[in-house]
Coordinates of C-alpha atoms in Angstrom, one line a residue:
X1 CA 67.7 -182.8 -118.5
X2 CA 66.7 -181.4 -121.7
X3 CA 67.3 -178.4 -123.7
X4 CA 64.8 -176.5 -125.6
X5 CA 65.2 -173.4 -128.3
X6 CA 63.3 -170.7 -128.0
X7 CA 63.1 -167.1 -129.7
X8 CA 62.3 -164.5 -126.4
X9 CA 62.1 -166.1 -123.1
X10 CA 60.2 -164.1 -120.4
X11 CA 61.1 -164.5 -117.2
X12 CA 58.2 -163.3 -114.6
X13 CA 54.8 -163.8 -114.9
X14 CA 53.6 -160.1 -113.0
X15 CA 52.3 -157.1 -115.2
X16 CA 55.2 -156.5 -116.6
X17 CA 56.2 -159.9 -117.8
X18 CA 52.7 -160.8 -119.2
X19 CA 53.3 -157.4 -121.5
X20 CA 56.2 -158.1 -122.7
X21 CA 55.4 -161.9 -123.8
X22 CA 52.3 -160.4 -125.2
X23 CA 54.0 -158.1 -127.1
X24 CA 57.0 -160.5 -128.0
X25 CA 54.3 -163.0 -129.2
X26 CA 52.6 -160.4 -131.5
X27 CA 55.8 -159.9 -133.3
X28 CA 55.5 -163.5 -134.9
X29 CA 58.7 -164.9 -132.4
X30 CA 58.2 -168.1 -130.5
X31 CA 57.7 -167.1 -126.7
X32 CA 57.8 -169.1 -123.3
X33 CA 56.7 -167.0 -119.9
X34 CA 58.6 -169.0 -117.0
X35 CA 56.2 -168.3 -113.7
X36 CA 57.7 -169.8 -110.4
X37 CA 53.8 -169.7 -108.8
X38 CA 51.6 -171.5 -109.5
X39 CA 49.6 -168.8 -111.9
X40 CA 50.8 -165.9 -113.3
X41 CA 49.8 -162.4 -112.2
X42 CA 52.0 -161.6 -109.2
X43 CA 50.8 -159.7 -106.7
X44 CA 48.0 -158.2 -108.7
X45 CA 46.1 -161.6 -107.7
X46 CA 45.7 -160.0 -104.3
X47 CA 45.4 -156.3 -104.5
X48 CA 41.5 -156.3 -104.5
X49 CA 41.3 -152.3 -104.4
X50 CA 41.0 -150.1 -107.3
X51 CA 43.3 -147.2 -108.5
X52 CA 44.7 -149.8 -111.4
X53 CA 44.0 -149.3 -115.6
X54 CA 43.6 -145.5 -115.5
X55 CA 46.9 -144.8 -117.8
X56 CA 46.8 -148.2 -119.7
X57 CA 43.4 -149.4 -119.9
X58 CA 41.3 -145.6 -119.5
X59 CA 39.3 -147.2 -116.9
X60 CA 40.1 -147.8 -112.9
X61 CA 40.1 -151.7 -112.1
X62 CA 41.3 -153.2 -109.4
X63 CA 44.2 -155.7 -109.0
X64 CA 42.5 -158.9 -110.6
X65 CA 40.3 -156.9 -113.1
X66 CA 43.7 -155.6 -114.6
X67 CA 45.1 -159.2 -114.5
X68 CA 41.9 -160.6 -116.3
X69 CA 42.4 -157.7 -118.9
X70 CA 46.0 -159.2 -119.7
X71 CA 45.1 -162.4 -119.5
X72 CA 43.0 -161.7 -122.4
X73 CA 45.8 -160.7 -124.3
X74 CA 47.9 -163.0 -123.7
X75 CA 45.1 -166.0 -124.8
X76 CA 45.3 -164.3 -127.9
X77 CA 48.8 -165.0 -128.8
X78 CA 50.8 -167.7 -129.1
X79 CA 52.8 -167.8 -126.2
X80 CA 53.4 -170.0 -124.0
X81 CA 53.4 -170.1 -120.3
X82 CA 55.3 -172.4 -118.1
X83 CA 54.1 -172.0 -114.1
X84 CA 55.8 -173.5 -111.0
X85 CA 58.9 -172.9 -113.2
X86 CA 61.8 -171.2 -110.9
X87 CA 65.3 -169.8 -113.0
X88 CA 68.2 -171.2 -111.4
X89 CA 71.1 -170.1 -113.7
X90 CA 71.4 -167.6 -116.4
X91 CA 74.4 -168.0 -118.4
X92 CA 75.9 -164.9 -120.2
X93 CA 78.4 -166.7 -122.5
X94 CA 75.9 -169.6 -123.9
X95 CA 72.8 -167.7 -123.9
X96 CA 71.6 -170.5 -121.8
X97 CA 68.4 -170.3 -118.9
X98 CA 68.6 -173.0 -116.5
X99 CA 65.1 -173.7 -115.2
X100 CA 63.9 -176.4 -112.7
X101 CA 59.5 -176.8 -113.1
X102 CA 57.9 -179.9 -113.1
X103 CA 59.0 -181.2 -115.9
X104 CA 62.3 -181.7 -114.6
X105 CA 65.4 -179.5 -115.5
X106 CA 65.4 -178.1 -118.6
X107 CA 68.3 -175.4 -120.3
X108 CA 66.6 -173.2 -122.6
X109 CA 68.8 -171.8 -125.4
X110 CA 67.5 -168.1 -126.0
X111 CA 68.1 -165.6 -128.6
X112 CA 67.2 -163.2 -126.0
X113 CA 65.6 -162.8 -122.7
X114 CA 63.2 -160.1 -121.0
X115 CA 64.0 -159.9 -117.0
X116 CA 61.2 -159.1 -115.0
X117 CA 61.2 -160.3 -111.6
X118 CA 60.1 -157.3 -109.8
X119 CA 60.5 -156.1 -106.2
X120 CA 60.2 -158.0 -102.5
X121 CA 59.5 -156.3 -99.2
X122 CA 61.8 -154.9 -96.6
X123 CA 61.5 -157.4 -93.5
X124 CA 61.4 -156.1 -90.1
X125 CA 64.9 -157.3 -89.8
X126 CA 66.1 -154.8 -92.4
X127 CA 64.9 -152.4 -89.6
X128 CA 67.0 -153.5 -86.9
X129 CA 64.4 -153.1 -84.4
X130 CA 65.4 -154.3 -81.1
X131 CA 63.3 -157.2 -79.0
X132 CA 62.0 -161.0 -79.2
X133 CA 61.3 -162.5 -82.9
X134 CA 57.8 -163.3 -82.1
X135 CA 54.6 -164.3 -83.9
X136 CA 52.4 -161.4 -85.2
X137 CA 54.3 -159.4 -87.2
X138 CA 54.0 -159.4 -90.7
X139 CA 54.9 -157.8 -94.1
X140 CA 52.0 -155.4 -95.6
X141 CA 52.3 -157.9 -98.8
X142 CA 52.1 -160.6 -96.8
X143 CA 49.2 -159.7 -94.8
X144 CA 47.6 -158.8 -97.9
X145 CA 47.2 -162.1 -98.7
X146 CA 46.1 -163.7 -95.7
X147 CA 43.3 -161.3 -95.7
X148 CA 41.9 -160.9 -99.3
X149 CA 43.4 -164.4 -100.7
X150 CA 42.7 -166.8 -97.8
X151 CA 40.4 -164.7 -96.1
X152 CA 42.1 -165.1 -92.6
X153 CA 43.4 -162.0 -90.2
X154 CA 46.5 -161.7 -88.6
X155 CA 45.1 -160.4 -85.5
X156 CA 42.8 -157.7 -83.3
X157 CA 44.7 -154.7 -82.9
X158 CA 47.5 -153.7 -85.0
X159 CA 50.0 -151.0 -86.0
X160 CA 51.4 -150.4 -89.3
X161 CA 55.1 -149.5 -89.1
X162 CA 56.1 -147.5 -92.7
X163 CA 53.5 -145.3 -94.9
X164 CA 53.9 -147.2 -98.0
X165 CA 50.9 -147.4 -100.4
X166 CA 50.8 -150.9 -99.1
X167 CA 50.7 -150.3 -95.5
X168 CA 48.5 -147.6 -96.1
X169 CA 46.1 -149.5 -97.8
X170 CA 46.0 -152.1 -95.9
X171 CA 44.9 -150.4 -92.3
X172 CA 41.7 -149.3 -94.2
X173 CA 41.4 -152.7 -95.4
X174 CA 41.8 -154.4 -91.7
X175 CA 40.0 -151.6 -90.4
X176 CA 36.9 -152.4 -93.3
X177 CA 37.9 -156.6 -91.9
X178 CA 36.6 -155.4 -87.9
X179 CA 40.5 -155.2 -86.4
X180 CA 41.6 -152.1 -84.2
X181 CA 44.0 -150.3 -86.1
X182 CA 45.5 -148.0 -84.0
X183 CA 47.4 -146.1 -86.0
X184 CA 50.6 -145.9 -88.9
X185 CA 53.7 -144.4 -87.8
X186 CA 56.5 -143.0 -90.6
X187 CA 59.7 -142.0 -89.4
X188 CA 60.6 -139.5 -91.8
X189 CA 59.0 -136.2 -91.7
X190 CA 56.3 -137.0 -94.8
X191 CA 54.4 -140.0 -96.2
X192 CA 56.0 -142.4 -97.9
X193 CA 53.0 -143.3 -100.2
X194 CA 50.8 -141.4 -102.5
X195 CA 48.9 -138.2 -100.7
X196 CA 45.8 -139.9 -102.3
X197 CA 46.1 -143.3 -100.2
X198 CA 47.3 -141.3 -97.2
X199 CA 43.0 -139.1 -97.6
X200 CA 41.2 -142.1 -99.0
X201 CA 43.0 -145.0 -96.6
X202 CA 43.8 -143.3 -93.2
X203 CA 41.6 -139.9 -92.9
X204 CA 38.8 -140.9 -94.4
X205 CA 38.9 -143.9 -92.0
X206 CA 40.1 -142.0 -88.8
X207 CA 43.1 -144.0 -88.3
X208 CA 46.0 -141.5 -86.7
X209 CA 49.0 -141.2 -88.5
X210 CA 52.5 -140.1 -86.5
X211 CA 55.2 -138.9 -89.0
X212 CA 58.3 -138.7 -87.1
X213 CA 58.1 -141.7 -85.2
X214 CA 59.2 -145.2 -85.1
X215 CA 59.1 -148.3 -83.2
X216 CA 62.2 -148.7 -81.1
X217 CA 61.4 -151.9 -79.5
X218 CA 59.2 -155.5 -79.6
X219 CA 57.7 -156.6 -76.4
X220 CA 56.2 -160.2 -76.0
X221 CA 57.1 -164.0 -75.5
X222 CA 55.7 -166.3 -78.5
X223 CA 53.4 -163.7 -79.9
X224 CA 53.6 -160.3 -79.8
X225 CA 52.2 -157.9 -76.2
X226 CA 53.1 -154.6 -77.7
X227 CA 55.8 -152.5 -79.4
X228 CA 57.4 -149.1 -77.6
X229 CA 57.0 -146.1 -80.3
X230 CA 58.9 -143.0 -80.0
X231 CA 59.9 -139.6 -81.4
X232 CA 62.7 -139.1 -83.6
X233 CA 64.7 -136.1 -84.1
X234 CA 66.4 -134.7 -87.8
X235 CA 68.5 -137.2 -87.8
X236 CA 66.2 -139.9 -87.4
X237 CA 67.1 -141.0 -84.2
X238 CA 64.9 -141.4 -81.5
X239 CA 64.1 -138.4 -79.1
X240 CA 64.8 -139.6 -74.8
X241 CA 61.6 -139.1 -73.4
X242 CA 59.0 -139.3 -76.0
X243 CA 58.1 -142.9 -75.7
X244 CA 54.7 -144.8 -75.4
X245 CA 53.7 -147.9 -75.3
X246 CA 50.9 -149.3 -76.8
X247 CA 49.0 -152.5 -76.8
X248 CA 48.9 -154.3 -79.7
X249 CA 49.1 -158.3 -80.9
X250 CA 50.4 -157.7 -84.7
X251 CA 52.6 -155.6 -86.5
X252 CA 52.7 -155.0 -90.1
X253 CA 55.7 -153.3 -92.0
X254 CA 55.6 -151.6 -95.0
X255 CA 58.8 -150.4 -95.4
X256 CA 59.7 -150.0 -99.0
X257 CA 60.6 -152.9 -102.2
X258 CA 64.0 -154.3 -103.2
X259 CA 64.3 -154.8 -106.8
X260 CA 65.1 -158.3 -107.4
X261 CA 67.9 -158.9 -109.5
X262 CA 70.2 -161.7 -108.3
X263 CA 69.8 -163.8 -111.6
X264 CA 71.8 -161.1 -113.8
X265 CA 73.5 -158.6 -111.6
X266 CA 76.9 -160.2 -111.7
X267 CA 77.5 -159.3 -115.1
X268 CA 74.6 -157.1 -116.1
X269 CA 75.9 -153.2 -115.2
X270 CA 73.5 -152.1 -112.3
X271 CA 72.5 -148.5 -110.9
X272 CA 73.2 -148.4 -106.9
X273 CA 70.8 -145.9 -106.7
X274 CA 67.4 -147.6 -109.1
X275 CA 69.0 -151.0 -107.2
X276 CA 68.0 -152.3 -110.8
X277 CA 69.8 -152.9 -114.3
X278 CA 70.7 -149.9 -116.2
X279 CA 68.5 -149.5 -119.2
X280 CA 68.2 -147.7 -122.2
X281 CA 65.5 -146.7 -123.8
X282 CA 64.1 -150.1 -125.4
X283 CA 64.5 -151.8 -122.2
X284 CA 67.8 -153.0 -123.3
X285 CA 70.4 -153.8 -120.5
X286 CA 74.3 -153.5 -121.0
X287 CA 74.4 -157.1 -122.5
X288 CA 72.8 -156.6 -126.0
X289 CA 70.2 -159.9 -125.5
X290 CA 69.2 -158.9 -122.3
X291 CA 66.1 -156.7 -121.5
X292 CA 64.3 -155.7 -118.5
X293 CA 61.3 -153.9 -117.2
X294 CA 59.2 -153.4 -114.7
X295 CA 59.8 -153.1 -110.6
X296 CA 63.4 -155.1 -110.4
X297 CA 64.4 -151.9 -113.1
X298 CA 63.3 -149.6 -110.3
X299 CA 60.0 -149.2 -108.0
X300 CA 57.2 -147.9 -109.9
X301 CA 54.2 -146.2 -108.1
X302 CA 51.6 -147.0 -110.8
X303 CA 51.3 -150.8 -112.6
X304 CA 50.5 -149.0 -115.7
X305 CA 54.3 -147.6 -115.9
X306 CA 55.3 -151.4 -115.4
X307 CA 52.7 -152.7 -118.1
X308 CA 53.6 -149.7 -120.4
X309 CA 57.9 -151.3 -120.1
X310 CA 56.8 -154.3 -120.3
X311 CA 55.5 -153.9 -124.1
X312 CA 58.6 -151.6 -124.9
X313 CA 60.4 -154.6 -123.7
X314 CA 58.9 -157.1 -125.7
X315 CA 59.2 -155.2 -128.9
X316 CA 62.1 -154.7 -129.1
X317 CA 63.3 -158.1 -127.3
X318 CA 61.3 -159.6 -130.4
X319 CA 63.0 -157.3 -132.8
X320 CA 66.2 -158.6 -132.1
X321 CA 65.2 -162.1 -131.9
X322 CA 64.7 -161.6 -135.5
X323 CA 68.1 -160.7 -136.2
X324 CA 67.0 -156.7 -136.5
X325 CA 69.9 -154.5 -135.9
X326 CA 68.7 -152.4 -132.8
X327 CA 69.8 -148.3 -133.0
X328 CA 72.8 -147.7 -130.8
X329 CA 72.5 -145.2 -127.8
X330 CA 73.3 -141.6 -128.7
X331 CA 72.8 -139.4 -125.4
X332 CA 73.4 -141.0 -121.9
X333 CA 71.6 -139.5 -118.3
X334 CA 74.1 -138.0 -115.5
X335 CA 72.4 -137.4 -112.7
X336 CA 72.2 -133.9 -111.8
X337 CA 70.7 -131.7 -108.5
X338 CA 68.3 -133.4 -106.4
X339 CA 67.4 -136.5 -108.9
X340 CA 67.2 -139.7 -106.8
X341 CA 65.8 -142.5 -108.4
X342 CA 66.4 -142.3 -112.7
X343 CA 65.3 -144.2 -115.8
X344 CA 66.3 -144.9 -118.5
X345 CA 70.0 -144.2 -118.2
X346 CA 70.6 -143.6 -121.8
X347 CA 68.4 -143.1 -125.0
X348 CA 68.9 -144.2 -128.5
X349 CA 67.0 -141.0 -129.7
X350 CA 65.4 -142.5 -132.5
X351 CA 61.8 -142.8 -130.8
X352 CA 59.9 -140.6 -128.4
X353 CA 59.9 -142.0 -124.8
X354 CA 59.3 -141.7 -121.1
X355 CA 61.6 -140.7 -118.4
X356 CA 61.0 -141.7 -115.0
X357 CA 62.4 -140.0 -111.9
X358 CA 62.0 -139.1 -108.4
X359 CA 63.1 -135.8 -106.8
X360 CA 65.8 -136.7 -103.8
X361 CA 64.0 -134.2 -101.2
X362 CA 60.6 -132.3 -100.7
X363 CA 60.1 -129.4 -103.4
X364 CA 57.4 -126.7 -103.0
X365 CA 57.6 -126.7 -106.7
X366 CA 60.6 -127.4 -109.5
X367 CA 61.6 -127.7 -112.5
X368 CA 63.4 -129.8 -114.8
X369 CA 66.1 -129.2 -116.5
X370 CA 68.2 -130.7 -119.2
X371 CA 71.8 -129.6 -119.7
X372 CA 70.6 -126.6 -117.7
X373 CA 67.7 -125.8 -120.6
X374 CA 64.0 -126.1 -118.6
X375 CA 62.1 -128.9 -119.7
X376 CA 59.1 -128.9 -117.2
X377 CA 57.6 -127.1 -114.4
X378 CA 55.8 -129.0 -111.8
X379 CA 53.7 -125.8 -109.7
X380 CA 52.5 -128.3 -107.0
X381 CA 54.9 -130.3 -103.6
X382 CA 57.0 -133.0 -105.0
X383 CA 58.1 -135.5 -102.5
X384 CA 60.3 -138.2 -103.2
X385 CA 57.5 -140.9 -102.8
X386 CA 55.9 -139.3 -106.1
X387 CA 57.6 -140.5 -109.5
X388 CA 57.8 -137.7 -111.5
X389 CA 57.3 -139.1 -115.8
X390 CA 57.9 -136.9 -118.6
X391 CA 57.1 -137.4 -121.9
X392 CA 60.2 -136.7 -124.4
X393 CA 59.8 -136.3 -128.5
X394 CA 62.1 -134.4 -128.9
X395 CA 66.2 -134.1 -128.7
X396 CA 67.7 -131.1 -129.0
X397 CA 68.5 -130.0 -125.3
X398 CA 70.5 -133.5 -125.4
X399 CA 74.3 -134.2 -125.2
X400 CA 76.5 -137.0 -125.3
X401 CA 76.9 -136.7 -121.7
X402 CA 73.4 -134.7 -121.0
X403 CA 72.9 -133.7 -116.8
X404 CA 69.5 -133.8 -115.5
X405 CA 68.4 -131.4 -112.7
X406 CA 65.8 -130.7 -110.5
X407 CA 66.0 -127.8 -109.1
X408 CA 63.4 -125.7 -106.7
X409 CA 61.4 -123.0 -107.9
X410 CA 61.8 -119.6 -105.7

């Protein structure tokens, strides 16, 4: 075992990590990226569609083009990346990052530390779906890289289960790959993915989508015969009556993201609702040396949002390395009417920044309000798949205590 000093140490090698230890390494402070893969990128490795770069970038990549484009970066500073490196201890007291890689254990002592391990998917046991564990039934992320990573599919005729931008984007993709897709179902009432993925991925391809429905059972003995799909009503349940069966040998679920935040959320303060850190407007968590961005903050719809928190991250992560006396926070978020998913939680309101959040129910139209002043309106359907980000420059609606609302237009 050995111990090792280092400046700002990164840990997470996806979008959001590779900003903020580019941006960290631009600030002149010695940097270290700990990856547990074997190369860094995440899951931007296998997302081989476009729809990436437009906010960032001004250009629409796909996955690996965006990757290449921070890789590039990164090659230009001086930090370092460390692969096949997996955190097994953070210590609060000590400043002290216990990793295990290949070159053994070794404790790095930080002066501070960007978190950004993003999200995992939902299994098909967080659904609770009754019938046999059996082969053929997949993750959408999973899946995703079987097909355009090791060019291999899971089966012949499949149903996607959820209406995630993942799911939905990978029935056009197995449908494009030769498989019968027979169709995505979504047991709440809308999509749960971008209105663009639901035209260009399903309609355009023909493939049915049922909203309202789920699967309430697994048929099959060591791989999977077929799955039982019914009706549910308003409260989700399923409706007697309105069940089919249909044929297929693989299911694929895509089923929302869990921020992944078991390194620091026993003594980092954490938002039940976000299921990630609660952050302030530098990225700066409730311990001082301790930043985060990206998807384990909260799930992002677009990887330019991630990239753009990763830099703020890194900045100011840097910053502090340097012994820089960070501005306090002056105005803290309450959530208000109808705002779900929030960030950040509090602001220093010293510099201009973005606030993140997604309405709790479908809006015809709304508006946003701060401390009951409107800040924004929004003429077209919100749904709570949709992050809503504003642009803030200015602080004068704010309070100590300011409430946020998002209330319906008549």
């Amino acid at each position: 075992m050995r111990k090792e000093k280092v400046d700002v140490l990164v840990i997470g090698g996806g979008a959001a990590g590779l900003a903020a230890a580019i941006e960290s390494a631009n600030h002149g402070v010695k940097t270290i990226l700990l990856e547990r893969e074997r190369k860094t990128g995440g899951v931007l490795n296998q997302c081989i569609h476009n729809g990436f770069g437009l906010h960032v970038f001004k250009q629409e990549l796909t996955g690996p083009e965006f990757m290449e484009l921070l890789w590039e970066e990164l090659s230009k500073t001086s930090a370092i990346v460390k692969s096949d490196s997996t955190v097994l201890k953070i210590a609060p007291e000590s400043k002290e990052v216990t990793v295990l890689s290949r070159e053994g254990v070794v404790i790095y002592q930080v002066k501070s530390l960007i978190v950004s391990t993003g999200a995992r998917e939902r299994s098909l046991n967080n659904l609770g779906i009754p019938g046999a564990r059996v082969a053929g039934v997949f993750t959408a992320g999973v899946v995703q890289k079987m097909v355009n990573i090791y060019n291999r599919l899971p089966g012949h005729n499949v149903l996607i289960v959820g209406s995630g931008d993942i799911g939905l984007i990978m029935a056009r993709r197995l449908k494009i790959e030769g498989m019968n897709v027979v169709g995505v179902v979504e047991i709440m009432p809308e999509p749960g993915g971008l209105i663009r993925n639901v035209v260009q991925c399903l309609e355009d391809f023909d493939i049915p989508l049922w909203l309202s429905h789920t699967v309430t059972e697994i048929h099959g003995t060591g791989r999977l015969e077929g799955v039982t799909v019914a009706k549910v009503d308003g409260e989700l349940k399923p409706i007697l009556g309105t069940e089919k069966f249909l044929k297929v040998d693989t299911l694929v679920t895509s089923v929302g993201l869990i921020p992944q935040n078991g390194l620091i959320e026993n003594f980092v303060e954490m938002d039940p609702i976000n299921r990630g850190p609660v952050i302030d407007d530098l990225m700066r968590t409730s311990v001082e040396w301790i930043f985060a961005a990206g998807n384990n903050v909260a799930v992002h719809d677009l990887v330019d949002f991630v990239y753009e928190e990763g830099k703020i991250a890194g900045k100011y992560a840097a910053l502090y390395a340097l012994g820089e006396k960070l501005p306090g926070v002056k105005y803290n978020f309450k959530r208000g009417n109808n705002v779900g998913v929030m960030l950040p939680h509090r602001v220093t309101g010293e510099i201009p920044f973005k606030m993140y959040i997604r309405s709790k129910k479908i809006l015809k139209s709304c508006e946003v309000k701060f401390n009951g002043k409107r800040f924004r309106i929004f003429n077209w359907k919100i749904r709570p798949s949709e992050m809503l980000d504003l642009h803030l420059n200015k602080f004068d609606a704010f309070s100590e205590t300011t409430n946020v609302e998002v209330n319906e237009l008549e």
